[in-house]
């Protein structure tokens, strides 16, 4: 697995050098010239800890959460105050953890963000199904939230038992969503669970669209080495068949494919905190991607708060990209949306896409992974599956290693990927 990702990285970057993350950072962040800048805020608290979830999270404590939010507000001030005037940003997403546990302070966080940023495309937040009540949704709406993403995982008891998730009262969910409407109501599902079939996934997607969703996300189960999940992995052949079948079904229903794993029944609905050219991340474990660097905050809440108390950014590790490394990162995450614009690439890097990766694009076309029309490259269903397949390699070779270390060390000296 690691051999595949290393060889691909060396070929595409034209260098044997790995991605090197060092224990360093810039106190003033250079985001003033970033276009299509996104914002992300991480709230790492959960009422209960799911054994399959790899993200940075801890059991909820009102006192710790309050202290953390105080530090989070100061981090936003630290980063934002370096900018002259208010910077235009596309959107703001809250992830976790369970961000709704801090619902009472979301408006305070959003107001602080808007001191320094003008948001053009709305505010999104991830929700646990238990959070989908009229009172919580109204609080979110009053704070300025326009998009919600509900972590259903599956409506079916057999899979909720596998994932150790509680049952969902679907009529109550539907009623709350109908009473407090949002621009986007996305529901997340996991595919590639043991013995999961097309009929299982189809039933979940149909149930979502029938009960308030206008957008669904179908993420593959990934077995991170540091989680305690007992769920066995599905074979490549079964995954391929399952993804192809559900893609064909959604296409037949005229749902709009907005990324590798997302579909909507409304062209205005969208939910993605990933497909942005550049972004700023605030909070524990949040990442920041700028034109020539990527940095990630410490996973430790105590270390995070202490660093903020010292008036310093809570950055744990930073990598400074070579030009080719930055191009690979750009192409990888842009392809997640199932399309790459050669014009956008040239605008971002100042060089034509074909000059840099003409051979690779031609090979991808010959293999049936992409099509090209008017300077836009689109992933075929075959290409989408192999993107997913490679993304699984990337996640287990790179992200798994980095997060494993950072869960144990607040500020590692160096990581090479």
mmCIF file of C-alpha atoms in Angstrom:
data_model
loop_
_atom_site.group_PDB
_atom_site.id
_atom_site.type_symbol
_atom_site.label_atom_id
_atom_site.label_comp_id
_atom_site.label_asym_id
_atom_site.label_seq_id
_atom_site.Cartn_x
_atom_site.Cartn_y
_atom_site.Cartn_z
ATOM 1 C CA UNK A 1 0.000 0.000 0.000
ATOM 2 C CA UNK A 2 2.717 2.481 0.979
ATOM 3 C CA UNK A 3 4.785 1.456 -2.063
ATOM 4 C CA UNK A 4 1.935 2.460 -4.380
ATOM 5 C CA UNK A 5 1.473 5.891 -2.800
ATOM 6 C CA UNK A 6 5.238 6.546 -2.675
ATOM 7 C CA UNK A 7 5.777 5.622 -6.324
ATOM 8 C CA UNK A 8 2.824 7.742 -7.398
ATOM 9 C CA UNK A 9 4.070 10.691 -5.353
ATOM 10 C CA UNK A 10 7.597 10.433 -6.804
ATOM 11 C CA UNK A 11 6.299 10.192 -10.365
ATOM 12 C CA UNK A 12 3.889 13.113 -10.109
ATOM 13 C CA UNK A 13 6.266 15.394 -8.163
ATOM 14 C CA UNK A 14 9.247 14.313 -10.301
ATOM 15 C CA UNK A 15 11.230 13.934 -7.092
ATOM 16 C CA UNK A 16 12.122 11.210 -4.580
ATOM 17 C CA UNK A 17 11.656 13.676 -1.715
ATOM 18 C CA UNK A 18 8.787 12.854 0.675
ATOM 19 C CA UNK A 19 6.345 15.357 2.125
ATOM 20 C CA UNK A 20 8.251 16.661 5.157
ATOM 21 C CA UNK A 21 6.294 18.099 8.067
ATOM 22 C CA UNK A 22 8.346 20.034 10.632
ATOM 23 C CA UNK A 23 7.599 21.476 14.054
ATOM 24 C CA UNK A 24 7.546 25.066 12.799
ATOM 25 C CA UNK A 25 5.014 27.644 11.649
ATOM 26 C CA UNK A 26 4.507 31.260 10.575
ATOM 27 C CA UNK A 27 2.765 33.400 13.200
ATOM 28 C CA UNK A 28 1.338 35.750 10.513
ATOM 29 C CA UNK A 29 -0.450 33.599 7.906
ATOM 30 C CA UNK A 30 -0.192 34.733 4.283
ATOM 31 C CA UNK A 31 -3.782 34.330 3.109
ATOM 32 C CA UNK A 32 -4.473 37.865 1.831
ATOM 33 C CA UNK A 33 -3.866 36.870 -1.818
ATOM 34 C CA UNK A 34 -5.757 33.555 -1.607
ATOM 35 C CA UNK A 35 -8.842 33.315 -3.811
ATOM 36 C CA UNK A 36 -11.672 30.846 -3.087
ATOM 37 C CA UNK A 37 -10.577 30.762 0.537
ATOM 38 C CA UNK A 38 -12.629 28.479 2.772
ATOM 39 C CA UNK A 39 -12.867 28.439 6.566
ATOM 40 C CA UNK A 40 -13.193 25.489 8.950
ATOM 41 C CA UNK A 41 -13.763 25.309 12.716
ATOM 42 C CA UNK A 42 -13.283 22.088 14.701
ATOM 43 C CA UNK A 43 -15.323 21.370 17.852
ATOM 44 C CA UNK A 44 -13.849 18.142 19.340
ATOM 45 C CA UNK A 45 -16.559 17.118 21.823
ATOM 46 C CA UNK A 46 -18.944 14.145 21.714
ATOM 47 C CA UNK A 47 -21.507 12.743 24.158
ATOM 48 C CA UNK A 48 -20.200 9.267 23.315
ATOM 49 C CA UNK A 49 -17.185 8.144 21.279
ATOM 50 C CA UNK A 50 -17.863 6.019 18.172
ATOM 51 C CA UNK A 51 -15.202 3.331 17.789
ATOM 52 C CA UNK A 52 -14.987 3.713 13.983
ATOM 53 C CA UNK A 53 -14.462 7.509 13.965
ATOM 54 C CA UNK A 54 -10.856 8.632 13.321
ATOM 55 C CA UNK A 55 -11.346 12.344 13.984
ATOM 56 C CA UNK A 56 -10.021 14.362 16.897
ATOM 57 C CA UNK A 57 -12.635 14.164 19.655
ATOM 58 C CA UNK A 58 -12.987 13.804 23.443
ATOM 59 C CA UNK A 59 -15.936 13.170 25.813
ATOM 60 C CA UNK A 60 -18.005 16.307 26.343
ATOM 61 C CA UNK A 61 -17.464 18.368 29.466
ATOM 62 C CA UNK A 62 -19.243 21.751 29.806
ATOM 63 C CA UNK A 63 -16.263 23.278 31.614
ATOM 64 C CA UNK A 64 -13.662 22.027 29.111
ATOM 65 C CA UNK A 65 -15.852 22.983 26.165
ATOM 66 C CA UNK A 66 -16.239 26.527 27.517
ATOM 67 C CA UNK A 67 -12.485 26.875 28.011
ATOM 68 C CA UNK A 68 -11.858 25.506 24.536
ATOM 69 C CA UNK A 69 -14.290 27.929 22.876
ATOM 70 C CA UNK A 70 -12.603 30.836 24.672
ATOM 71 C CA UNK A 71 -9.258 29.704 23.205
ATOM 72 C CA UNK A 72 -10.826 29.158 19.781
ATOM 73 C CA UNK A 73 -12.087 32.748 19.690
ATOM 74 C CA UNK A 74 -8.594 33.992 20.526
ATOM 75 C CA UNK A 75 -7.087 31.844 17.749
ATOM 76 C CA UNK A 76 -9.475 33.428 15.229
ATOM 77 C CA UNK A 77 -8.431 36.874 16.472
ATOM 78 C CA UNK A 78 -4.737 35.927 16.265
ATOM 79 C CA UNK A 79 -5.002 34.854 12.637
ATOM 80 C CA UNK A 80 -7.570 37.374 11.437
ATOM 81 C CA UNK A 81 -6.074 40.514 12.979
ATOM 82 C CA UNK A 82 -3.011 40.246 10.714
ATOM 83 C CA UNK A 83 -5.234 40.966 7.703
ATOM 84 C CA UNK A 84 -6.043 44.535 6.671
ATOM 85 C CA UNK A 85 -9.779 44.889 6.241
ATOM 86 C CA UNK A 86 -12.177 41.952 5.853
ATOM 87 C CA UNK A 87 -11.121 39.094 3.585
ATOM 88 C CA UNK A 88 -13.666 37.464 1.272
ATOM 89 C CA UNK A 89 -14.113 33.754 2.066
ATOM 90 C CA UNK A 90 -16.386 31.272 0.332
ATOM 91 C CA UNK A 91 -17.873 29.465 3.289
ATOM 92 C CA UNK A 92 -17.490 28.427 6.898
ATOM 93 C CA UNK A 93 -17.893 24.817 8.040
ATOM 94 C CA UNK A 94 -18.085 23.450 11.580
ATOM 95 C CA UNK A 95 -16.970 19.849 12.101
ATOM 96 C CA UNK A 96 -16.132 17.589 14.985
ATOM 97 C CA UNK A 97 -16.815 15.910 17.214
ATOM 98 C CA UNK A 98 -20.367 17.119 17.671
ATOM 99 C CA UNK A 99 -20.405 20.908 17.087
ATOM 100 C CA UNK A 100 -24.026 21.233 18.244
ATOM 101 C CA UNK A 101 -22.798 20.609 21.808
ATOM 102 C CA UNK A 102 -21.516 24.185 21.560
ATOM 103 C CA UNK A 103 -24.700 25.454 19.865
ATOM 104 C CA UNK A 104 -25.173 28.159 22.494
ATOM 105 C CA UNK A 105 -21.862 29.766 21.512
ATOM 106 C CA UNK A 106 -21.974 29.280 17.750
ATOM 107 C CA UNK A 107 -23.241 32.791 17.110
ATOM 108 C CA UNK A 108 -20.338 34.162 19.148
ATOM 109 C CA UNK A 109 -17.892 32.148 17.027
ATOM 110 C CA UNK A 110 -19.576 33.165 13.761
ATOM 111 C CA UNK A 111 -19.643 36.842 14.754
ATOM 112 C CA UNK A 112 -15.925 36.666 15.552
ATOM 113 C CA UNK A 113 -15.186 35.070 12.186
ATOM 114 C CA UNK A 114 -17.238 37.747 10.429
ATOM 115 C CA UNK A 115 -15.158 40.445 12.103
ATOM 116 C CA UNK A 116 -12.375 39.449 9.721
ATOM 117 C CA UNK A 117 -14.101 37.608 6.852
ATOM 118 C CA UNK A 118 -17.009 38.187 4.462
ATOM 119 C CA UNK A 119 -18.743 34.857 3.804
ATOM 120 C CA UNK A 120 -20.239 34.492 0.323
ATOM 121 C CA UNK A 121 -21.533 30.892 0.216
ATOM 122 C CA UNK A 122 -23.031 30.188 3.604
ATOM 123 C CA UNK A 123 -22.280 28.382 6.851
ATOM 124 C CA UNK A 124 -22.450 24.616 7.343
ATOM 125 C CA UNK A 125 -22.386 22.387 10.412
ATOM 126 C CA UNK A 126 -22.208 18.642 11.086
ATOM 127 C CA UNK A 127 -24.927 17.201 13.317
ATOM 128 C CA UNK A 128 -25.539 13.975 15.183
ATOM 129 C CA UNK A 129 -29.114 12.704 14.535
ATOM 130 C CA UNK A 130 -29.904 13.351 18.205
ATOM 131 C CA UNK A 131 -29.236 17.068 17.550
ATOM 132 C CA UNK A 132 -32.008 17.303 14.948
ATOM 133 C CA UNK A 133 -34.645 18.875 17.150
ATOM 134 C CA UNK A 134 -36.638 22.052 16.615
ATOM 135 C CA UNK A 135 -34.879 23.865 19.472
ATOM 136 C CA UNK A 136 -31.340 23.021 18.292
ATOM 137 C CA UNK A 137 -32.126 23.723 14.648
ATOM 138 C CA UNK A 138 -33.669 27.084 15.561
ATOM 139 C CA UNK A 139 -30.559 27.996 17.566
ATOM 140 C CA UNK A 140 -28.381 27.134 14.570
ATOM 141 C CA UNK A 141 -30.590 29.109 12.211
ATOM 142 C CA UNK A 142 -30.530 32.142 14.494
ATOM 143 C CA UNK A 143 -26.719 31.927 14.575
ATOM 144 C CA UNK A 144 -26.576 32.142 10.770
ATOM 145 C CA UNK A 145 -26.164 28.484 9.769
ATOM 146 C CA UNK A 146 -27.505 27.799 6.250
ATOM 147 C CA UNK A 147 -26.388 24.179 5.669
ATOM 148 C CA UNK A 148 -26.510 21.104 7.874
ATOM 149 C CA UNK A 149 -24.979 17.655 7.458
ATOM 150 C CA UNK A 150 -26.480 14.863 9.564
ATOM 151 C CA UNK A 151 -24.300 11.838 10.335
ATOM 152 C CA UNK A 152 -26.894 9.120 9.791
ATOM 153 C CA UNK A 153 -24.380 6.381 8.753
ATOM 154 C CA UNK A 154 -27.335 4.040 8.137
ATOM 155 C CA UNK A 155 -31.045 4.033 8.932
ATOM 156 C CA UNK A 156 -30.957 0.245 9.269
ATOM 157 C CA UNK A 157 -30.644 -1.383 12.657
ATOM 158 C CA UNK A 158 -28.297 -4.152 11.478
ATOM 159 C CA UNK A 159 -25.665 -1.599 10.422
ATOM 160 C CA UNK A 160 -26.283 0.765 13.311
ATOM 161 C CA UNK A 161 -25.587 -2.175 15.631
ATOM 162 C CA UNK A 162 -22.316 -2.861 13.751
ATOM 163 C CA UNK A 163 -21.317 0.789 14.215
ATOM 164 C CA UNK A 164 -22.592 0.904 17.820
ATOM 165 C CA UNK A 165 -25.018 3.728 16.977
ATOM 166 C CA UNK A 166 -28.404 4.349 18.591
ATOM 167 C CA UNK A 167 -31.695 4.145 16.692
ATOM 168 C CA UNK A 168 -33.161 7.077 14.737
ATOM 169 C CA UNK A 169 -36.799 8.165 15.070
ATOM 170 C CA UNK A 170 -37.423 9.026 11.422
ATOM 171 C CA UNK A 171 -40.833 10.783 11.798
ATOM 172 C CA UNK A 172 -39.404 13.134 14.455
ATOM 173 C CA UNK A 173 -36.383 13.821 12.235
ATOM 174 C CA UNK A 174 -38.619 14.665 9.270
ATOM 175 C CA UNK A 175 -40.903 16.875 11.342
ATOM 176 C CA UNK A 176 -38.018 18.930 12.781
ATOM 177 C CA UNK A 177 -36.451 19.409 9.334
ATOM 178 C CA UNK A 178 -39.765 20.515 7.841
ATOM 179 C CA UNK A 179 -40.365 23.031 10.627
ATOM 180 C CA UNK A 180 -36.888 24.642 10.462
ATOM 181 C CA UNK A 181 -35.738 24.634 6.797
ATOM 182 C CA UNK A 182 -32.139 25.031 5.612
ATOM 183 C CA UNK A 183 -30.625 25.714 2.190
ATOM 184 C CA UNK A 184 -28.881 22.327 2.266
ATOM 185 C CA UNK A 185 -29.873 19.317 4.344
ATOM 186 C CA UNK A 186 -27.255 16.640 3.741
ATOM 187 C CA UNK A 187 -27.315 13.150 5.232
ATOM 188 C CA UNK A 188 -24.110 11.107 5.514
ATOM 189 C CA UNK A 189 -23.937 7.339 5.012
ATOM 190 C CA UNK A 190 -21.169 4.761 5.196
ATOM 191 C CA UNK A 191 -20.781 2.216 2.426
ATOM 192 C CA UNK A 192 -18.679 -0.962 2.282
ATOM 193 C CA UNK A 193 -19.938 -2.292 5.612
ATOM 194 C CA UNK A 194 -19.999 -6.088 6.131
ATOM 195 C CA UNK A 195 -22.584 -7.797 3.875
ATOM 196 C CA UNK A 196 -23.967 -4.429 2.734
ATOM 197 C CA UNK A 197 -25.798 -4.641 -0.594
ATOM 198 C CA UNK A 198 -27.047 -2.236 -3.229
ATOM 199 C CA UNK A 199 -30.569 -2.708 -1.859
ATOM 200 C CA UNK A 200 -29.353 -1.608 1.588
ATOM 201 C CA UNK A 201 -27.766 1.580 0.262
ATOM 202 C CA UNK A 202 -30.675 2.305 -2.060
ATOM 203 C CA UNK A 203 -33.077 2.046 0.884
ATOM 204 C CA UNK A 204 -30.966 4.498 2.908
ATOM 205 C CA UNK A 205 -30.756 7.024 0.054
ATOM 206 C CA UNK A 206 -34.493 6.778 -0.675
ATOM 207 C CA UNK A 207 -35.292 7.217 3.010
ATOM 208 C CA UNK A 208 -33.048 10.296 3.183
ATOM 209 C CA UNK A 209 -34.672 12.059 0.228
ATOM 210 C CA UNK A 210 -38.150 11.145 1.477
ATOM 211 C CA UNK A 211 -37.502 12.609 4.927
ATOM 212 C CA UNK A 212 -36.000 16.036 4.440
ATOM 213 C CA UNK A 213 -32.626 15.620 2.720
ATOM 214 C CA UNK A 214 -31.788 17.343 -0.560
ATOM 215 C CA UNK A 215 -28.209 16.065 -0.564
ATOM 216 C CA UNK A 216 -26.567 12.765 0.446
ATOM 217 C CA UNK A 217 -22.958 11.750 1.033
ATOM 218 C CA UNK A 218 -21.939 8.091 0.788
ATOM 219 C CA UNK A 219 -18.492 7.724 2.313
ATOM 220 C CA UNK A 220 -16.491 4.493 2.238
ATOM 221 C CA UNK A 221 -15.664 2.773 5.495
ATOM 222 C CA UNK A 222 -11.910 3.083 6.118
ATOM 223 C CA UNK A 223 -10.258 0.938 8.760
ATOM 224 C CA UNK A 224 -7.816 3.303 10.488
ATOM 225 C CA UNK A 225 -5.163 1.463 12.484
ATOM 226 C CA UNK A 226 -5.652 3.580 15.611
ATOM 227 C CA UNK A 227 -9.416 3.085 15.958
ATOM 228 C CA UNK A 228 -10.900 0.222 17.932
ATOM 229 C CA UNK A 229 -13.519 -0.663 15.328
ATOM 230 C CA UNK A 230 -14.072 -4.411 14.846
ATOM 231 C CA UNK A 231 -15.647 -3.879 11.399
ATOM 232 C CA UNK A 232 -13.879 -5.953 8.704
ATOM 233 C CA UNK A 233 -13.011 -4.360 5.347
ATOM 234 C CA UNK A 234 -14.976 -5.161 2.193
ATOM 235 C CA UNK A 235 -13.102 -6.536 -0.834
ATOM 236 C CA UNK A 236 -12.128 -4.274 -3.742
ATOM 237 C CA UNK A 237 -14.413 -6.165 -6.134
ATOM 238 C CA UNK A 238 -17.441 -5.800 -3.853
ATOM 239 C CA UNK A 239 -16.724 -2.093 -3.270
ATOM 240 C CA UNK A 240 -16.425 -1.473 -7.006
ATOM 241 C CA UNK A 241 -19.732 -3.172 -7.732
ATOM 242 C CA UNK A 242 -21.477 -1.360 -4.883
ATOM 243 C CA UNK A 243 -20.218 2.102 -5.883
ATOM 244 C CA UNK A 244 -21.030 1.506 -9.565
ATOM 245 C CA UNK A 245 -24.545 0.309 -8.712
ATOM 246 C CA UNK A 246 -25.391 3.229 -6.463
ATOM 247 C CA UNK A 247 -23.898 5.712 -8.955
ATOM 248 C CA UNK A 248 -26.012 4.222 -11.749
ATOM 249 C CA UNK A 249 -29.113 4.390 -9.552
ATOM 250 C CA UNK A 250 -28.550 8.041 -8.650
ATOM 251 C CA UNK A 251 -27.868 8.893 -12.294
ATOM 252 C CA UNK A 252 -31.094 7.142 -13.345
ATOM 253 C CA UNK A 253 -33.002 9.195 -10.766
ATOM 254 C CA UNK A 254 -31.420 12.367 -12.260
ATOM 255 C CA UNK A 255 -29.649 13.212 -9.014
ATOM 256 C CA UNK A 256 -26.755 15.627 -9.460
ATOM 257 C CA UNK A 257 -23.325 14.214 -8.673
ATOM 258 C CA UNK A 258 -21.446 16.918 -6.769
ATOM 259 C CA UNK A 259 -18.356 14.862 -5.860
ATOM 260 C CA UNK A 260 -17.047 11.296 -5.811
ATOM 261 C CA UNK A 261 -19.419 10.368 -2.991
ATOM 262 C CA UNK A 262 -22.161 13.009 -2.988
ATOM 263 C CA UNK A 263 -25.459 13.412 -4.839
ATOM 264 C CA UNK A 264 -28.279 15.957 -4.624
ATOM 265 C CA UNK A 265 -31.821 16.313 -5.928
ATOM 266 C CA UNK A 266 -31.523 20.111 -5.916
ATOM 267 C CA UNK A 267 -28.949 21.951 -8.027
ATOM 268 C CA UNK A 268 -28.624 24.622 -5.326
ATOM 269 C CA UNK A 269 -27.790 22.090 -2.593
ATOM 270 C CA UNK A 270 -24.161 21.405 -1.794
ATOM 271 C CA UNK A 271 -22.060 20.470 1.198
ATOM 272 C CA UNK A 272 -18.280 20.069 1.067
ATOM 273 C CA UNK A 273 -15.586 21.401 3.361
ATOM 274 C CA UNK A 274 -12.899 19.667 1.271
ATOM 275 C CA UNK A 275 -12.938 20.984 -2.300
ATOM 276 C CA UNK A 276 -11.451 24.443 -1.793
ATOM 277 C CA UNK A 277 -8.274 25.846 -3.375
ATOM 278 C CA UNK A 278 -7.124 27.243 -0.027
ATOM 279 C CA UNK A 279 -8.556 27.246 3.472
ATOM 280 C CA UNK A 280 -7.932 28.316 7.048
ATOM 281 C CA UNK A 281 -8.625 25.891 9.883
ATOM 282 C CA UNK A 282 -9.295 26.864 13.503
ATOM 283 C CA UNK A 283 -9.372 24.554 16.524
ATOM 284 C CA UNK A 284 -7.711 21.289 17.531
ATOM 285 C CA UNK A 285 -6.526 19.168 14.580
ATOM 286 C CA UNK A 286 -7.760 21.754 12.055
ATOM 287 C CA UNK A 287 -5.643 22.076 8.916
ATOM 288 C CA UNK A 288 -4.749 25.166 6.910
ATOM 289 C CA UNK A 289 -3.843 25.069 3.212
ATOM 290 C CA UNK A 290 -2.233 28.125 1.650
ATOM 291 C CA UNK A 291 -0.544 28.616 -1.725
ATOM 292 C CA UNK A 292 2.769 27.105 -0.681
ATOM 293 C CA UNK A 293 2.225 25.536 2.724
ATOM 294 C CA UNK A 294 0.012 23.163 4.655
ATOM 295 C CA UNK A 295 -0.164 23.219 8.437
ATOM 296 C CA UNK A 296 -2.097 21.294 11.058
ATOM 297 C CA UNK A 297 -2.963 22.241 14.628
ATOM 298 C CA UNK A 298 -2.178 20.122 17.656
ATOM 299 C CA UNK A 299 -4.642 17.355 18.542
ATOM 300 C CA UNK A 300 -4.245 18.020 22.296
ATOM 301 C CA UNK A 301 -6.870 20.310 23.818
ATOM 302 C CA UNK A 302 -4.618 21.147 26.774
ATOM 303 C CA UNK A 303 -1.663 21.973 24.503
ATOM 304 C CA UNK A 304 -3.984 23.938 22.224
ATOM 305 C CA UNK A 305 -5.309 26.130 25.037
ATOM 306 C CA UNK A 306 -1.823 26.621 26.530
ATOM 307 C CA UNK A 307 -0.369 27.740 23.182
ATOM 308 C CA UNK A 308 -3.239 30.197 22.668
ATOM 309 C CA UNK A 309 -2.778 31.529 26.223
ATOM 310 C CA UNK A 310 0.822 32.332 25.201
ATOM 311 C CA UNK A 311 -0.423 34.370 22.257
ATOM 312 C CA UNK A 312 0.869 31.853 19.725
ATOM 313 C CA UNK A 313 -0.866 29.883 17.001
ATOM 314 C CA UNK A 314 -1.479 26.227 17.981
ATOM 315 C CA UNK A 315 0.284 24.841 14.893
ATOM 316 C CA UNK A 316 1.862 21.444 15.457
ATOM 317 C CA UNK A 317 3.388 20.706 12.035
ATOM 318 C CA UNK A 318 3.980 22.536 8.753
ATOM 319 C CA UNK A 319 5.061 21.385 5.319
ATOM 320 C CA UNK A 320 6.310 23.853 2.719
ATOM 321 C CA UNK A 321 5.470 22.575 -0.762
ATOM 322 C CA UNK A 322 7.658 22.456 -3.815
ATOM 323 C CA UNK A 323 5.717 23.658 -6.862
ATOM 324 C CA UNK A 324 5.099 20.092 -8.081
ATOM 325 C CA UNK A 325 4.020 18.936 -4.629
ATOM 326 C CA UNK A 326 1.476 21.755 -4.469
ATOM 327 C CA UNK A 327 0.195 20.830 -7.939
ATOM 328 C CA UNK A 328 -0.326 17.210 -6.888
ATOM 329 C CA UNK A 329 -2.222 18.297 -3.782
ATOM 330 C CA UNK A 330 -4.360 20.660 -5.882
ATOM 331 C CA UNK A 331 -5.185 18.017 -8.485
ATOM 332 C CA UNK A 332 -5.928 15.306 -5.938
ATOM 333 C CA UNK A 333 -8.523 17.286 -4.010
ATOM 334 C CA UNK A 334 -9.937 19.046 -7.056
ATOM 335 C CA UNK A 335 -10.546 15.648 -8.654
ATOM 336 C CA UNK A 336 -12.699 14.815 -5.613
ATOM 337 C CA UNK A 337 -15.340 17.052 -7.216
ATOM 338 C CA UNK A 338 -15.142 14.719 -10.307
ATOM 339 C CA UNK A 339 -13.830 17.482 -12.582
ATOM 340 C CA UNK A 340 -10.676 19.523 -13.152
ATOM 341 C CA UNK A 341 -10.639 22.775 -15.105
ATOM 342 C CA UNK A 342 -7.434 23.418 -17.047
ATOM 343 C CA UNK A 343 -8.279 27.146 -16.937
ATOM 344 C CA UNK A 344 -8.556 27.145 -13.146
ATOM 345 C CA UNK A 345 -5.276 25.235 -12.863
ATOM 346 C CA UNK A 346 -3.474 27.744 -15.060
ATOM 347 C CA UNK A 347 -4.961 30.672 -13.145
ATOM 348 C CA UNK A 348 -3.758 29.197 -9.840
ATOM 349 C CA UNK A 349 -0.258 28.144 -10.948
ATOM 350 C CA UNK A 350 0.461 30.361 -13.941
ATOM 351 C CA UNK A 351 1.316 27.425 -16.238
ATOM 352 C CA UNK A 352 -0.873 25.235 -18.496
ATOM 353 C CA UNK A 353 -2.078 21.939 -17.046
ATOM 354 C CA UNK A 354 -1.094 20.012 -20.176
ATOM 355 C CA UNK A 355 2.443 21.318 -20.031
ATOM 356 C CA UNK A 356 2.842 19.910 -16.516
ATOM 357 C CA UNK A 357 0.770 16.713 -16.760
ATOM 358 C CA UNK A 358 -0.095 16.168 -20.408
ATOM 359 C CA UNK A 359 1.272 12.601 -20.442
ATOM 360 C CA UNK A 360 -0.640 11.594 -17.319
ATOM 361 C CA UNK A 361 -3.870 13.068 -18.675
ATOM 362 C CA UNK A 362 -3.445 11.204 -21.957
ATOM 363 C CA UNK A 363 -2.852 7.919 -20.124
ATOM 364 C CA UNK A 364 -5.909 8.540 -17.931
ATOM 365 C CA UNK A 365 -8.027 9.102 -21.045
ATOM 366 C CA UNK A 366 -6.717 5.922 -22.709
ATOM 367 C CA UNK A 367 -7.516 3.924 -19.560
ATOM 368 C CA UNK A 368 -11.060 5.297 -19.532
ATOM 369 C CA UNK A 369 -10.615 7.213 -16.270
ATOM 370 C CA UNK A 370 -11.437 10.678 -17.640
ATOM 371 C CA UNK A 371 -13.039 12.472 -20.561
ATOM 372 C CA UNK A 372 -12.087 15.907 -21.900
ATOM 373 C CA UNK A 373 -14.262 18.652 -23.336
ATOM 374 C CA UNK A 374 -13.446 22.351 -23.750
ATOM 375 C CA UNK A 375 -10.527 22.210 -21.341
ATOM 376 C CA UNK A 376 -12.449 20.422 -18.602
ATOM 377 C CA UNK A 377 -11.559 16.903 -17.498
ATOM 378 C CA UNK A 378 -14.294 14.778 -15.909
ATOM 379 C CA UNK A 379 -13.947 11.490 -14.089
ATOM 380 C CA UNK A 380 -15.856 8.572 -15.601
ATOM 381 C CA UNK A 381 -17.566 6.083 -13.226
ATOM 382 C CA UNK A 382 -14.467 3.902 -13.670
ATOM 383 C CA UNK A 383 -12.222 6.854 -12.853
ATOM 384 C CA UNK A 384 -14.337 7.759 -9.830
ATOM 385 C CA UNK A 385 -13.959 4.265 -8.402
ATOM 386 C CA UNK A 386 -10.189 4.226 -8.878
ATOM 387 C CA UNK A 387 -9.950 7.684 -7.363
ATOM 388 C CA UNK A 388 -11.786 6.275 -4.348
ATOM 389 C CA UNK A 389 -9.480 3.236 -4.366
ATOM 390 C CA UNK A 390 -6.346 5.365 -4.446
ATOM 391 C CA UNK A 391 -7.764 7.754 -1.856
ATOM 392 C CA UNK A 392 -8.047 4.738 0.446
ATOM 393 C CA UNK A 393 -4.322 4.027 -0.091
ATOM 394 C CA UNK A 394 -3.504 7.692 0.515
ATOM 395 C CA UNK A 395 -5.564 7.794 3.712
ATOM 396 C CA UNK A 396 -4.007 4.671 5.218
ATOM 397 C CA UNK A 397 -0.450 5.514 4.103
ATOM 398 C CA UNK A 398 -0.369 9.215 4.931
ATOM 399 C CA UNK A 399 -3.264 10.437 7.072
ATOM 400 C CA UNK A 400 -3.340 7.326 9.259
ATOM 401 C CA UNK A 401 0.369 7.669 10.028
ATOM 402 C CA UNK A 402 0.195 11.405 10.734
ATOM 403 C CA UNK A 403 -2.903 11.250 12.928
ATOM 404 C CA UNK A 404 -1.568 8.199 14.813
ATOM 405 C CA UNK A 405 1.516 10.179 15.830
ATOM 406 C CA UNK A 406 -0.325 13.417 16.553
ATOM 407 C CA UNK A 407 -2.833 11.677 18.814
ATOM 408 C CA UNK A 408 0.129 10.728 21.039
ATOM 409 C CA UNK A 409 2.376 13.785 20.681
ATOM 410 C CA UNK A 410 1.080 17.357 20.842
ATOM 411 C CA UNK A 411 4.038 18.757 18.899
ATOM 412 C CA UNK A 412 6.074 16.072 17.081
ATOM 413 C CA UNK A 413 9.479 17.207 15.842
ATOM 414 C CA UNK A 414 9.111 15.862 12.306
ATOM 415 C CA UNK A 415 7.018 13.503 10.178
ATOM 416 C CA UNK A 416 7.906 12.290 6.684
ATOM 417 C CA UNK A 417 5.212 10.926 4.396
#
